[in-house]
């Protein structure tokens, strides 16, 4: 695996990051808007358990979709290492490691939920644990992008700012709906803009 990653060019890795992220956004949108939309409103955990039991097939498709997205997350992490190692090899390794740890945490949680070794409450705890790794991933990613010298500093600043918005998952804040939309949009926009830039400007990478 190490030799395989070492032989991938930064241009190829940049394309992989872009395509994998955009693909994951499409899959998550389909799962959230067409599959999970048939379940109860998030927050009523007891009712959610009942809905899962009543719609096992639909829930299964949603799980498969999320598992595929998490595999893509791991691939993105490894590809980002290739893109960023010219800037700082050690920090690029942290970027990859945090994203892979995030993906592995949620994959374990999903399997545990499907095989009923944990309940929905347990899965929510594992998901929050995974978000710690993801927030760290975005923070370090933003810093390396900012210091790289070959990716716009503005993208690094946006990513670092986005990393701090993940506090909404850990603190129970009653915020206005408009602010919640802005925060969620910032999270997605930061990675989306980086992905588009990497696809468009991959030939300029060292």
CSV table of N, CA and C in Angstrom, one decimal, residues 10-166:
chain,number,residue,atom,x,y,z
A,10,UNK,N,0.9,13.6,-8.0
A,10,UNK,CA,0.0,14.6,-7.3
A,10,UNK,C,-1.1,15.0,-8.2
A,11,UNK,N,-0.9,15.0,-9.5
A,11,UNK,CA,-2.0,15.4,-10.4
A,11,UNK,C,-3.1,14.3,-10.4
A,12,UNK,N,-2.7,13.1,-10.4
A,12,UNK,CA,-3.7,12.0,-10.3
A,12,UNK,C,-4.4,12.0,-9.0
A,13,UNK,N,-3.7,12.2,-7.9
A,13,UNK,CA,-4.3,12.3,-6.5
A,13,UNK,C,-5.3,13.5,-6.4
A,14,UNK,N,-4.9,14.6,-7.0
A,14,UNK,CA,-5.8,15.8,-7.0
A,14,UNK,C,-7.1,15.5,-7.7
A,15,UNK,N,-7.0,14.8,-8.8
A,15,UNK,CA,-8.3,14.4,-9.6
A,15,UNK,C,-9.1,13.4,-8.7
A,16,UNK,N,-8.4,12.5,-8.0
A,16,UNK,CA,-9.1,11.5,-7.2
A,16,UNK,C,-9.8,12.2,-6.1
A,17,UNK,N,-9.2,13.2,-5.4
A,17,UNK,CA,-9.8,14.0,-4.3
A,17,UNK,C,-11.1,14.6,-4.8
A,18,UNK,N,-11.0,15.3,-6.0
A,18,UNK,CA,-12.1,16.1,-6.5
A,18,UNK,C,-13.3,15.2,-6.9
A,19,UNK,N,-13.0,14.1,-7.6
A,19,UNK,CA,-14.1,13.2,-8.1
A,19,UNK,C,-14.7,12.5,-6.9
A,20,UNK,N,-13.9,12.0,-6.0
A,20,UNK,CA,-14.4,11.2,-4.9
A,20,UNK,C,-15.2,12.1,-4.0
A,21,UNK,N,-14.8,13.4,-3.7
A,21,UNK,CA,-15.6,14.2,-2.9
A,21,UNK,C,-17.0,14.6,-3.5
A,22,UNK,N,-16.9,15.0,-4.8
A,22,UNK,CA,-18.2,15.3,-5.5
A,22,UNK,C,-19.1,14.1,-5.6
A,23,UNK,N,-18.6,12.9,-5.8
A,23,UNK,CA,-19.4,11.7,-5.8
A,23,UNK,C,-20.0,11.4,-4.5
A,24,UNK,N,-19.2,11.6,-3.4
A,24,UNK,CA,-19.8,11.4,-2.1
A,24,UNK,C,-20.9,12.4,-1.7
A,25,UNK,N,-20.8,13.6,-2.2
A,25,UNK,CA,-21.8,14.6,-2.0
A,25,UNK,C,-23.1,14.2,-2.7
A,26,UNK,N,-23.0,13.7,-3.9
A,26,UNK,CA,-24.2,13.2,-4.7
A,26,UNK,C,-24.8,12.1,-3.9
A,27,UNK,N,-24.0,11.1,-3.5
A,27,UNK,CA,-24.6,9.9,-2.8
A,27,UNK,C,-25.3,10.3,-1.5
A,28,UNK,N,-24.6,11.2,-0.7
A,28,UNK,CA,-25.2,11.6,0.6
A,28,UNK,C,-26.5,12.3,0.3
A,29,UNK,N,-26.6,13.2,-0.7
A,29,UNK,CA,-27.8,13.9,-1.0
A,29,UNK,C,-28.9,12.9,-1.4
A,30,UNK,N,-28.6,11.9,-2.2
A,30,UNK,CA,-29.6,10.9,-2.6
A,30,UNK,C,-30.1,10.1,-1.3
A,31,UNK,N,-29.1,9.7,-0.5
A,31,UNK,CA,-29.5,9.0,0.7
A,31,UNK,C,-30.4,9.8,1.6
A,32,UNK,N,-29.9,11.0,1.9
A,32,UNK,CA,-30.6,11.9,2.8
A,32,UNK,C,-32.0,12.3,2.3
A,33,UNK,N,-32.1,12.7,1.0
A,33,UNK,CA,-33.3,13.3,0.5
A,33,UNK,C,-34.3,12.2,0.0
A,34,UNK,N,-33.8,11.0,-0.4
A,34,UNK,CA,-34.8,10.0,-1.0
A,34,UNK,C,-34.9,8.8,-0.1
A,35,UNK,N,-34.0,8.5,0.7
A,35,UNK,CA,-34.1,7.3,1.6
A,35,UNK,C,-34.4,7.6,3.0
A,36,UNK,N,-33.5,8.4,3.7
A,36,UNK,CA,-33.7,8.7,5.1
A,36,UNK,C,-34.9,9.7,5.3
A,37,UNK,N,-35.3,10.4,4.2
A,37,UNK,CA,-36.4,11.3,4.3
A,37,UNK,C,-37.7,10.6,4.6
A,38,UNK,N,-37.7,9.3,4.4
A,38,UNK,CA,-38.9,8.5,4.7
A,38,UNK,C,-39.0,8.1,6.2
A,39,UNK,N,-37.9,8.4,6.9
A,39,UNK,CA,-37.9,8.1,8.4
A,39,UNK,C,-38.4,9.3,9.1
A,40,UNK,N,-38.5,9.2,10.5
A,40,UNK,CA,-39.0,10.3,11.3
A,40,UNK,C,-37.9,11.4,11.4
A,41,UNK,N,-38.4,12.5,11.8
A,41,UNK,CA,-37.5,13.7,12.0
A,41,UNK,C,-36.4,13.4,13.0
A,42,UNK,N,-35.1,13.6,12.6
A,42,UNK,CA,-34.1,13.3,13.6
A,42,UNK,C,-34.3,14.0,14.9
A,43,UNK,N,-34.0,13.3,16.0
A,43,UNK,CA,-34.2,13.8,17.3
A,43,UNK,C,-35.1,13.0,18.2
A,44,UNK,N,-36.1,12.3,17.5
A,44,UNK,CA,-37.0,11.4,18.2
A,44,UNK,C,-36.4,10.0,18.1
A,45,UNK,N,-35.4,9.6,18.9
A,45,UNK,CA,-34.7,8.4,18.8
A,45,UNK,C,-35.6,7.2,18.9
A,46,UNK,N,-36.5,7.2,19.8
A,46,UNK,CA,-37.4,6.0,20.0
A,46,UNK,C,-38.2,5.7,18.8
A,47,UNK,N,-38.7,6.8,18.2
A,47,UNK,CA,-39.5,6.6,16.9
A,47,UNK,C,-38.6,6.2,15.8
A,48,UNK,N,-37.4,6.7,15.8
A,48,UNK,CA,-36.4,6.3,14.7
A,48,UNK,C,-36.2,4.8,14.8
A,49,UNK,N,-36.0,4.2,16.0
A,49,UNK,CA,-35.8,2.8,16.1
A,49,UNK,C,-37.0,2.0,15.5
A,50,UNK,N,-38.2,2.5,15.8
A,50,UNK,CA,-39.4,1.8,15.2
A,50,UNK,C,-39.4,1.9,13.7
A,51,UNK,N,-39.0,3.1,13.2
A,51,UNK,CA,-39.0,3.3,11.7
A,51,UNK,C,-37.9,2.4,11.1
A,52,UNK,N,-36.8,2.2,11.7
A,52,UNK,CA,-35.7,1.3,11.2
A,52,UNK,C,-36.3,-0.1,11.1
A,53,UNK,N,-37.0,-0.6,12.1
A,53,UNK,CA,-37.5,-1.9,12.2
A,53,UNK,C,-38.6,-2.1,11.1
A,54,UNK,N,-39.4,-1.0,10.8
A,54,UNK,CA,-40.4,-1.1,9.8
A,54,UNK,C,-40.0,-1.0,8.4
A,55,UNK,N,-38.8,-0.4,8.2
A,55,UNK,CA,-38.3,-0.2,6.9
A,55,UNK,C,-36.8,-0.7,6.7
A,56,UNK,N,-36.7,-1.9,7.0
A,56,UNK,CA,-35.3,-2.5,7.0
A,56,UNK,C,-34.6,-2.5,5.7
A,57,UNK,N,-35.4,-2.7,4.6
A,57,UNK,CA,-34.7,-2.7,3.3
A,57,UNK,C,-34.2,-1.3,2.9
A,58,UNK,N,-35.1,-0.3,3.1
A,58,UNK,CA,-34.7,1.0,2.8
A,58,UNK,C,-33.5,1.5,3.7
A,59,UNK,N,-33.6,1.1,5.0
A,59,UNK,CA,-32.5,1.4,5.9
A,59,UNK,C,-31.2,0.7,5.4
A,60,UNK,N,-31.3,-0.5,4.9
A,60,UNK,CA,-30.2,-1.2,4.4
A,60,UNK,C,-29.5,-0.5,3.2
A,61,UNK,N,-30.3,0.0,2.3
A,61,UNK,CA,-29.8,0.8,1.2
A,61,UNK,C,-29.1,2.1,1.6
A,62,UNK,N,-29.7,2.7,2.7
A,62,UNK,CA,-29.0,3.9,3.2
A,62,UNK,C,-27.7,3.6,3.8
A,63,UNK,N,-27.6,2.5,4.6
A,63,UNK,CA,-26.3,2.0,5.2
A,63,UNK,C,-25.3,1.8,4.1
A,64,UNK,N,-25.7,1.0,3.0
A,64,UNK,CA,-24.7,0.7,1.9
A,64,UNK,C,-24.2,2.0,1.3
A,65,UNK,N,-25.1,3.0,1.1
A,65,UNK,CA,-24.7,4.3,0.6
A,65,UNK,C,-23.7,5.0,1.4
A,66,UNK,N,-24.0,5.0,2.8
A,66,UNK,CA,-23.1,5.7,3.7
A,66,UNK,C,-21.7,4.9,3.8
A,67,UNK,N,-21.8,3.6,3.7
A,67,UNK,CA,-20.5,2.9,3.8
A,67,UNK,C,-19.7,3.2,2.6
A,68,UNK,N,-20.3,3.3,1.4
A,68,UNK,CA,-19.6,3.7,0.2
A,68,UNK,C,-18.9,5.1,0.3
A,69,UNK,N,-19.7,6.0,0.9
A,69,UNK,CA,-19.2,7.4,1.1
A,69,UNK,C,-18.0,7.3,2.1
A,70,UNK,N,-18.1,6.5,3.1
A,70,UNK,CA,-17.0,6.4,4.1
A,70,UNK,C,-15.7,5.8,3.5
A,71,UNK,N,-15.9,4.9,2.5
A,71,UNK,CA,-14.8,4.3,1.8
A,71,UNK,C,-14.1,5.4,0.9
A,72,UNK,N,-15.0,6.2,0.3
A,72,UNK,CA,-14.5,7.4,-0.5
A,72,UNK,C,-13.8,8.3,0.4
A,73,UNK,N,-14.2,8.5,1.7
A,73,UNK,CA,-13.6,9.4,2.6
A,73,UNK,C,-12.1,9.0,2.9
A,74,UNK,N,-12.0,7.6,3.0
A,74,UNK,CA,-10.6,7.1,3.3
A,74,UNK,C,-9.7,7.3,2.1
A,75,UNK,N,-10.3,7.1,0.9
A,75,UNK,CA,-9.5,7.3,-0.4
A,75,UNK,C,-9.1,8.8,-0.5
A,76,UNK,N,-10.1,9.7,-0.1
A,76,UNK,CA,-9.7,11.2,-0.2
A,76,UNK,C,-8.6,11.5,0.8
A,77,UNK,N,-8.6,10.9,2.0
A,77,UNK,CA,-7.6,11.1,3.0
A,77,UNK,C,-6.2,10.7,2.4
A,78,UNK,N,-6.1,9.6,1.8
A,78,UNK,CA,-4.8,9.1,1.3
A,78,UNK,C,-4.4,9.9,0.1
A,79,UNK,N,-5.3,10.3,-0.8
A,79,UNK,CA,-5.0,11.1,-1.9
A,79,UNK,C,-4.5,12.5,-1.5
A,80,UNK,N,-5.1,13.1,-0.4
A,80,UNK,CA,-4.7,14.4,0.1
A,80,UNK,C,-3.2,14.3,0.6
A,81,UNK,N,-2.9,13.2,1.1
A,81,UNK,CA,-1.5,13.0,1.6
A,81,UNK,C,-0.5,13.2,0.4
A,82,UNK,N,-0.9,12.6,-0.7
A,82,UNK,CA,0.0,12.7,-1.9
A,82,UNK,C,0.0,14.2,-2.4
A,83,UNK,N,-1.1,14.8,-2.4
A,83,UNK,CA,-1.2,16.2,-2.8
A,83,UNK,C,-0.4,17.2,-1.9
A,84,UNK,N,-0.4,16.9,-0.6
A,84,UNK,CA,0.2,17.8,0.4
A,84,UNK,C,1.6,17.5,0.9
A,85,UNK,N,2.1,16.3,0.5
A,85,UNK,CA,3.4,15.9,1.1
A,85,UNK,C,4.5,16.8,0.7
A,86,UNK,N,4.4,17.5,-0.5
A,86,UNK,CA,5.4,18.4,-0.9
A,86,UNK,C,5.5,19.6,0.0
A,87,UNK,N,4.3,20.0,0.6
A,87,UNK,CA,4.3,21.1,1.5
A,87,UNK,C,4.8,20.8,2.9
A,88,UNK,N,4.3,19.6,3.4
A,88,UNK,CA,4.8,19.2,4.8
A,88,UNK,C,4.4,17.7,4.9
A,89,UNK,N,5.4,16.8,4.8
A,89,UNK,CA,5.1,15.4,4.7
A,89,UNK,C,4.5,14.9,6.0
A,90,UNK,N,4.9,15.4,7.2
A,90,UNK,CA,4.4,15.0,8.5
A,90,UNK,C,3.0,15.4,8.7
A,91,UNK,N,2.7,16.7,8.4
A,91,UNK,CA,1.3,17.2,8.6
A,91,UNK,C,0.4,16.5,7.5
A,92,UNK,N,0.9,16.3,6.3
A,92,UNK,CA,0.1,15.6,5.3
A,92,UNK,C,-0.3,14.2,5.8
A,93,UNK,N,0.6,13.5,6.5
A,93,UNK,CA,0.3,12.2,7.1
A,93,UNK,C,-0.8,12.4,8.1
A,94,UNK,N,-0.8,13.4,8.9
A,94,UNK,CA,-1.8,13.6,9.9
A,94,UNK,C,-3.2,13.9,9.2
A,95,UNK,N,-3.2,14.7,8.1
A,95,UNK,CA,-4.4,14.9,7.4
A,95,UNK,C,-5.0,13.6,7.0
A,96,UNK,N,-4.2,12.7,6.4
A,96,UNK,CA,-4.7,11.4,6.0
A,96,UNK,C,-5.2,10.5,7.1
A,97,UNK,N,-4.4,10.5,8.2
A,97,UNK,CA,-4.7,9.6,9.3
A,97,UNK,C,-6.0,10.0,10.0
A,98,UNK,N,-6.2,11.3,10.2
A,98,UNK,CA,-7.4,11.8,10.9
A,98,UNK,C,-8.7,11.5,10.1
A,99,UNK,N,-8.5,11.6,8.7
A,99,UNK,CA,-9.7,11.3,7.9
A,99,UNK,C,-10.0,9.8,7.8
A,100,UNK,N,-9.0,9.0,7.8
A,100,UNK,CA,-9.2,7.5,7.8
A,100,UNK,C,-9.7,7.1,9.2
A,101,UNK,N,-9.2,7.7,10.2
A,101,UNK,CA,-9.8,7.3,11.6
A,101,UNK,C,-11.3,7.7,11.7
A,102,UNK,N,-11.6,8.9,11.1
A,102,UNK,CA,-13.0,9.3,11.1
A,102,UNK,C,-13.9,8.2,10.4
A,103,UNK,N,-13.4,7.9,9.2
A,103,UNK,CA,-14.2,6.9,8.3
A,103,UNK,C,-14.3,5.6,9.0
A,104,UNK,N,-13.2,5.1,9.6
A,104,UNK,CA,-13.2,3.8,10.3
A,104,UNK,C,-14.1,3.8,11.5
A,105,UNK,N,-14.1,4.9,12.2
A,105,UNK,CA,-15.0,5.0,13.4
A,105,UNK,C,-16.5,4.9,13.0
A,106,UNK,N,-16.9,5.6,11.9
A,106,UNK,CA,-18.3,5.5,11.5
A,106,UNK,C,-18.6,4.2,10.8
A,107,UNK,N,-17.6,3.6,10.2
A,107,UNK,CA,-17.9,2.2,9.6
A,107,UNK,C,-18.1,1.2,10.7
A,108,UNK,N,-17.3,1.3,11.7
A,108,UNK,CA,-17.5,0.3,12.9
A,108,UNK,C,-18.9,0.6,13.5
A,109,UNK,N,-19.2,1.9,13.7
A,109,UNK,CA,-20.5,2.2,14.2
A,109,UNK,C,-21.7,1.7,13.4
A,110,UNK,N,-21.6,1.8,12.1
A,110,UNK,CA,-22.7,1.4,11.2
A,110,UNK,C,-22.8,-0.1,11.3
A,111,UNK,N,-21.7,-0.9,11.2
A,111,UNK,CA,-21.8,-2.3,11.3
A,111,UNK,C,-22.4,-2.7,12.7
A,112,UNK,N,-21.9,-2.1,13.7
A,112,UNK,CA,-22.4,-2.4,15.1
A,112,UNK,C,-23.9,-2.1,15.2
A,113,UNK,N,-24.4,-1.1,14.5
A,113,UNK,CA,-25.8,-0.7,14.5
A,113,UNK,C,-26.6,-1.8,13.7
A,114,UNK,N,-26.1,-2.1,12.6
A,114,UNK,CA,-26.8,-3.1,11.7
A,114,UNK,C,-26.9,-4.4,12.4
A,115,UNK,N,-25.8,-4.9,13.1
A,115,UNK,CA,-25.8,-6.2,13.7
A,115,UNK,C,-26.3,-6.1,15.2
A,116,UNK,N,-26.9,-4.9,15.5
A,116,UNK,CA,-27.6,-4.7,16.8
A,116,UNK,C,-26.7,-5.0,18.0
A,117,UNK,N,-25.4,-4.7,17.9
A,117,UNK,CA,-24.5,-4.8,19.1
A,117,UNK,C,-24.5,-3.5,19.8
A,118,UNK,N,-25.0,-2.4,19.2
A,118,UNK,CA,-25.3,-1.1,19.8
A,118,UNK,C,-26.7,-0.6,19.4
A,119,UNK,N,-27.2,0.3,20.1
A,119,UNK,CA,-28.5,0.9,19.7
A,119,UNK,C,-28.2,2.3,19.0
A,120,UNK,N,-29.3,3.0,18.7
A,120,UNK,CA,-29.1,4.3,18.0
A,120,UNK,C,-28.3,5.3,18.9
A,121,UNK,N,-28.6,5.2,20.2
A,121,UNK,CA,-27.8,6.1,21.1
A,121,UNK,C,-26.3,5.8,21.0
A,122,UNK,N,-26.0,4.5,21.0
A,122,UNK,CA,-24.6,4.1,20.9
A,122,UNK,C,-23.9,4.6,19.6
A,123,UNK,N,-24.7,4.5,18.5
A,123,UNK,CA,-24.2,4.9,17.2
A,123,UNK,C,-24.0,6.4,17.2
A,124,UNK,N,-24.9,7.2,17.8
A,124,UNK,CA,-24.7,8.7,17.9
A,124,UNK,C,-23.4,9.0,18.7
A,125,UNK,N,-23.1,8.3,19.7
A,125,UNK,CA,-21.9,8.5,20.5
A,125,UNK,C,-20.7,8.2,19.6
A,126,UNK,N,-20.7,7.1,18.9
A,126,UNK,CA,-19.5,6.8,18.0
A,126,UNK,C,-19.4,7.9,16.9
A,127,UNK,N,-20.5,8.3,16.4
A,127,UNK,CA,-20.5,9.3,15.3
A,127,UNK,C,-19.9,10.6,15.8
A,128,UNK,N,-20.2,11.0,17.0
A,128,UNK,CA,-19.6,12.2,17.6
A,128,UNK,C,-18.1,12.1,17.8
A,129,UNK,N,-17.7,10.9,18.2
A,129,UNK,CA,-16.3,10.5,18.4
A,129,UNK,C,-15.6,10.7,17.0
A,130,UNK,N,-16.2,10.2,16.0
A,130,UNK,CA,-15.7,10.3,14.7
A,130,UNK,C,-15.5,11.7,14.2
A,131,UNK,N,-16.5,12.6,14.6
A,131,UNK,CA,-16.5,14.0,14.2
A,131,UNK,C,-15.3,14.7,14.8
A,132,UNK,N,-14.8,14.2,15.9
A,132,UNK,CA,-13.6,14.8,16.5
A,132,UNK,C,-12.4,14.7,15.6
A,133,UNK,N,-12.3,13.5,15.0
A,133,UNK,CA,-11.2,13.2,14.1
A,133,UNK,C,-11.4,14.0,12.8
A,134,UNK,N,-12.7,14.2,12.4
A,134,UNK,CA,-12.9,14.9,11.1
A,134,UNK,C,-12.6,16.4,11.3
A,135,UNK,N,-13.0,17.0,12.4
A,135,UNK,CA,-12.7,18.4,12.7
A,135,UNK,C,-11.2,18.6,12.7
A,136,UNK,N,-10.5,17.7,13.4
A,136,UNK,CA,-9.0,17.8,13.4
A,136,UNK,C,-8.5,17.7,12.0
A,137,UNK,N,-9.0,16.8,11.2
A,137,UNK,CA,-8.6,16.6,9.8
A,137,UNK,C,-8.7,17.9,9.0
A,138,UNK,N,-9.9,18.6,9.2
A,138,UNK,CA,-10.2,19.8,8.4
A,138,UNK,C,-9.2,20.9,8.9
A,139,UNK,N,-9.0,21.0,10.2
A,139,UNK,CA,-8.1,22.0,10.8
A,139,UNK,C,-6.7,21.9,10.2
A,140,UNK,N,-6.1,20.7,10.3
A,140,UNK,CA,-4.8,20.5,9.8
A,140,UNK,C,-4.7,20.6,8.3
A,141,UNK,N,-5.7,20.2,7.6
A,141,UNK,CA,-5.8,20.3,6.2
A,141,UNK,C,-5.7,21.8,5.8
A,142,UNK,N,-6.5,22.6,6.5
A,142,UNK,CA,-6.5,24.1,6.2
A,142,UNK,C,-5.2,24.7,6.5
A,143,UNK,N,-4.5,24.3,7.6
A,143,UNK,CA,-3.2,24.8,7.9
A,143,UNK,C,-2.2,24.5,6.8
A,144,UNK,N,-2.2,23.2,6.4
A,144,UNK,CA,-1.2,22.8,5.4
A,144,UNK,C,-1.5,23.5,4.1
A,145,UNK,N,-2.7,23.6,3.7
A,145,UNK,CA,-3.1,24.3,2.5
A,145,UNK,C,-2.6,25.8,2.5
A,146,UNK,N,-2.8,26.4,3.7
A,146,UNK,CA,-2.4,27.8,3.9
A,146,UNK,C,-0.9,28.0,3.7
A,147,UNK,N,-0.2,27.0,4.2
A,147,UNK,CA,1.3,27.1,4.2
A,147,UNK,C,2.0,26.5,3.0
A,148,UNK,N,1.2,25.9,2.1
A,148,UNK,CA,1.7,25.1,1.0
A,148,UNK,C,2.5,25.9,0.0
A,149,UNK,N,1.9,27.1,-0.3
A,149,UNK,CA,2.6,28.0,-1.3
A,149,UNK,C,2.1,27.7,-2.7
A,150,UNK,N,1.4,26.6,-2.9
A,150,UNK,CA,0.9,26.3,-4.3
A,150,UNK,C,-0.6,26.1,-4.3
A,151,UNK,N,-1.3,26.2,-3.2
A,151,UNK,CA,-2.7,26.2,-3.2
A,151,UNK,C,-3.1,27.6,-2.5
A,152,UNK,N,-4.2,28.2,-3.0
A,152,UNK,CA,-4.6,29.6,-2.5
A,152,UNK,C,-4.7,29.6,-1.0
A,153,UNK,N,-4.2,30.6,-0.4
A,153,UNK,CA,-4.2,30.7,1.1
A,153,UNK,C,-5.7,30.9,1.5
A,154,UNK,N,-6.5,31.5,0.7
A,154,UNK,CA,-7.9,31.7,1.0
A,154,UNK,C,-8.6,30.4,1.3
A,155,UNK,N,-8.3,29.4,0.6
A,155,UNK,CA,-8.9,28.0,0.8
A,155,UNK,C,-8.5,27.5,2.1
A,156,UNK,N,-7.2,27.7,2.5
A,156,UNK,CA,-6.7,27.3,3.8
A,156,UNK,C,-7.5,28.0,4.9
A,157,UNK,N,-7.7,29.3,4.8
A,157,UNK,CA,-8.4,30.1,5.8
A,157,UNK,C,-9.8,29.6,5.9
A,158,UNK,N,-10.5,29.3,4.8
A,158,UNK,CA,-11.9,28.8,4.8
A,158,UNK,C,-12.0,27.5,5.5
A,159,UNK,N,-11.0,26.6,5.2
A,159,UNK,CA,-11.0,25.2,5.8
A,159,UNK,C,-10.8,25.3,7.3
A,160,UNK,N,-9.9,26.2,7.7
A,160,UNK,CA,-9.6,26.3,9.2
A,160,UNK,C,-10.8,26.8,9.9
A,161,UNK,N,-11.5,27.8,9.3
A,161,UNK,CA,-12.7,28.4,9.9
A,161,UNK,C,-13.8,27.3,9.9
A,162,UNK,N,-13.9,26.5,8.9
A,162,UNK,CA,-14.9,25.4,8.8
A,162,UNK,C,-14.7,24.4,9.9
A,163,UNK,N,-13.4,24.2,10.3
A,163,UNK,CA,-13.1,23.2,11.3
A,163,UNK,C,-13.7,23.5,12.6
A,164,UNK,N,-13.8,24.8,12.9
A,164,UNK,CA,-14.3,25.3,14.2
A,164,UNK,C,-15.9,25.3,14.2
A,165,UNK,N,-16.5,25.2,13.0
A,165,UNK,CA,-17.9,25.2,13.0
A,165,UNK,C,-18.5,23.8,13.5
A,166,UNK,N,-17.6,22.8,13.5
A,166,UNK,CA,-18.0,21.5,13.9
A,166,UNK,C,-18.3,21.4,15.4
